[in-house]
Short mmCIF file of C-alpha atoms in Angstrom, two decimals:
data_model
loop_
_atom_site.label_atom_id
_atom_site.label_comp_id
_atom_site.label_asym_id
_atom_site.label_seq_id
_atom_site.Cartn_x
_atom_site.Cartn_y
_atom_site.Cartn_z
CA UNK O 28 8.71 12.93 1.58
CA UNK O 29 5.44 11.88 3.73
CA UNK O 30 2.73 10.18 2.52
CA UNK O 31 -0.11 11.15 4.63
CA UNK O 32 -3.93 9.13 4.46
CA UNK O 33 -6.93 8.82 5.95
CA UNK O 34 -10.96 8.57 6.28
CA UNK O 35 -11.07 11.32 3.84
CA UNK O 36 -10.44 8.32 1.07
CA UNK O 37 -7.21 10.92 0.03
CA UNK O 38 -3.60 10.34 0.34
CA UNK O 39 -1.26 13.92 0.89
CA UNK O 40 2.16 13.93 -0.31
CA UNK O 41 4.47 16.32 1.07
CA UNK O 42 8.22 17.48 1.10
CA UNK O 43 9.43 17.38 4.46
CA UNK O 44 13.30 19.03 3.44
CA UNK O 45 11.92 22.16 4.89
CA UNK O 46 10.80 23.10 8.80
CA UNK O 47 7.17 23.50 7.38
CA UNK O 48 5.66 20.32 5.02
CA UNK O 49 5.04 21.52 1.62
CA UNK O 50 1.87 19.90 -0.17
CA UNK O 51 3.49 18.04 -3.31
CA UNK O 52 0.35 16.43 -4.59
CA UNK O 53 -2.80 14.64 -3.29
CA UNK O 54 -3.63 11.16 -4.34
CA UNK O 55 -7.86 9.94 -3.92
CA UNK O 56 -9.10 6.65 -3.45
CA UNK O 57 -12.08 4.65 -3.75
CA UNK O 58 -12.20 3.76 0.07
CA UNK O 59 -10.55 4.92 3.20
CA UNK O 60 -7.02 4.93 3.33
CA UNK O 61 -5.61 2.42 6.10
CA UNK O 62 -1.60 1.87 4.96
CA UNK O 63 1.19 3.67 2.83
CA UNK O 64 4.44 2.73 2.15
CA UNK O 65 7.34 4.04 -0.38
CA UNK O 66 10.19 1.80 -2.31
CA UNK O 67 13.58 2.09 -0.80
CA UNK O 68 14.28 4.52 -3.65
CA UNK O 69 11.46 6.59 -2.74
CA UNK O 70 10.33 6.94 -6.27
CA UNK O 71 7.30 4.96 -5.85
CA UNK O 72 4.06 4.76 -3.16
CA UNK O 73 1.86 2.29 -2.58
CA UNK O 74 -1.32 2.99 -1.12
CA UNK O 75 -3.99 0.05 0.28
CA UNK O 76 -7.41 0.76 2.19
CA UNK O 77 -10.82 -0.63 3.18
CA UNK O 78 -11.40 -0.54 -0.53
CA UNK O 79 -9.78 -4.34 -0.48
CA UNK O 80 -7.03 -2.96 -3.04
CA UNK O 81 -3.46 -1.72 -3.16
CA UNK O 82 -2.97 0.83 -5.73
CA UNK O 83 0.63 1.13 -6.96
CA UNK O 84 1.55 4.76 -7.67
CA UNK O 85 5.07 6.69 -9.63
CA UNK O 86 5.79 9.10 -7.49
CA UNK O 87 7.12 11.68 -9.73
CA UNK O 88 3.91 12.08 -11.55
CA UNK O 89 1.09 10.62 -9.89
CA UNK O 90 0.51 7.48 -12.52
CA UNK O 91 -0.74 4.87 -10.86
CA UNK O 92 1.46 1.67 -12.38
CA UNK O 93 -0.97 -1.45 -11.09
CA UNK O 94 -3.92 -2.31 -9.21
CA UNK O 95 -4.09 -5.02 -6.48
CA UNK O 96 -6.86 -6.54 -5.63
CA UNK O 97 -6.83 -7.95 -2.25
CA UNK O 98 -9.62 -10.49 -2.81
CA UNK O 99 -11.73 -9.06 -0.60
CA UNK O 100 -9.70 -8.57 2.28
CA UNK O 101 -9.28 -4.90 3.98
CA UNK O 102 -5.60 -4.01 3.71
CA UNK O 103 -3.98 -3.31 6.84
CA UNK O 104 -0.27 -3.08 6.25
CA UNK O 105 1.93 -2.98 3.25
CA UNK O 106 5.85 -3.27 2.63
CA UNK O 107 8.28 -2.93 -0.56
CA UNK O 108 10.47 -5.88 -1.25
CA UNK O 109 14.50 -4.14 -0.94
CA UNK O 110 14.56 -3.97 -4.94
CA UNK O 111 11.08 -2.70 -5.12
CA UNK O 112 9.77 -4.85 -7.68
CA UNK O 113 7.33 -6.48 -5.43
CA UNK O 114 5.06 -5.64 -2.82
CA UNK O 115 3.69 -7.12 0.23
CA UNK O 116 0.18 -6.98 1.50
CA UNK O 117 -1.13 -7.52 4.97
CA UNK O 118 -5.32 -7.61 5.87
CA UNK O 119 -8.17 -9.50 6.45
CA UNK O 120 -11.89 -9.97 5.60
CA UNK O 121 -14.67 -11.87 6.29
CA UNK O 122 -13.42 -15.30 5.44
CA UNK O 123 -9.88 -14.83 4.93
CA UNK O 124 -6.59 -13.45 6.59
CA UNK O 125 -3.51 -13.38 5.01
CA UNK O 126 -0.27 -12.26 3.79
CA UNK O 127 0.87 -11.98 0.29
CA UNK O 128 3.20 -10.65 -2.22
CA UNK O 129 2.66 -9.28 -5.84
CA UNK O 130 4.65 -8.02 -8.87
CA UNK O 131 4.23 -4.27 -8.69
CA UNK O 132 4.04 -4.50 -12.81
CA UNK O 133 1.55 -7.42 -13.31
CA UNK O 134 -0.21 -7.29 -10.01
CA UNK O 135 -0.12 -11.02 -9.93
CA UNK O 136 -0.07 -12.76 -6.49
CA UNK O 137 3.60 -14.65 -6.27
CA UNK O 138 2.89 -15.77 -2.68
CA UNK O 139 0.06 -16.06 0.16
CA UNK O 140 0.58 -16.65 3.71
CA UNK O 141 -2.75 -17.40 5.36
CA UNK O 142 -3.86 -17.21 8.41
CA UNK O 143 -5.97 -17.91 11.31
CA UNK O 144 -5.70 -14.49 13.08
CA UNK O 145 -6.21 -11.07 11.24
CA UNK O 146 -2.84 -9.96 9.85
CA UNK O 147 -2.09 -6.32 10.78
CA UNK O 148 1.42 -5.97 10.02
CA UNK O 149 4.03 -6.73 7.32
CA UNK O 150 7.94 -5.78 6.86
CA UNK O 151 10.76 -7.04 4.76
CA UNK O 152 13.83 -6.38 5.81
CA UNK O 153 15.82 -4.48 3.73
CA UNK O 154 18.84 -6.75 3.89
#
């Protein structure tokens, strides 16, 4: 699958098993749509945007599972812990720049990593 988003505040799913990308479904947002990122397993998405939140979604059936708020901070990048039961955020706003993770369930922050310097990427590593 490919998760596909953009300034149209919309997030495309598609199946890429075939030459041509079949629409699966479309996700919409509040804001525009600056970072996507699946679990390992592929069974869920997470979607984060200008909207200063990371919405959590099951893949299978389009329910979103939890709500991140990013106090206040644009989301630029976003990565699934190797187990998928947490996720971490990368942005910045006006007054703050960080990194942090949350519990995909509760949506509460577990760690921050602030910063001086916007923060415009984030990866685990999947070992």
């Amino acid at each position: 699958m490919l998760a596909v988003g953009g300034w149209d505040k919309k997030v495309v799913i598609y199946n890429t098993d075939a030459d041509v990308g079949t629409k699966i479904m479309t996700l919409h947002r509040n804001g525009w749509v600056s970072a996507v990122s699946f679990s390992r397993n592929g069974q869920i998405l997470a979607v984060g945007g200008w909207d200063c939140a990371a919405l959590v979604y099951q893949v299978a059936t389009g329910t979103e599972i939890c709500n991140i708020i990013f106090n206040g901070n644009w989301v630029s990048s976003l990565s699934f812990t190797p187990d998928g039961s947490h996720l971490a955020v990368g942005g910045w706003g006006e007054s703050t720049r960080k990194a942090a993770v949350y519990d995909i369930v509760t949506g509460d922050e577990v760690f921050v990593l602030n910063r001086e310097d916007d923060v415009l990427a984030v990866a685990y590593s999947m070992q």
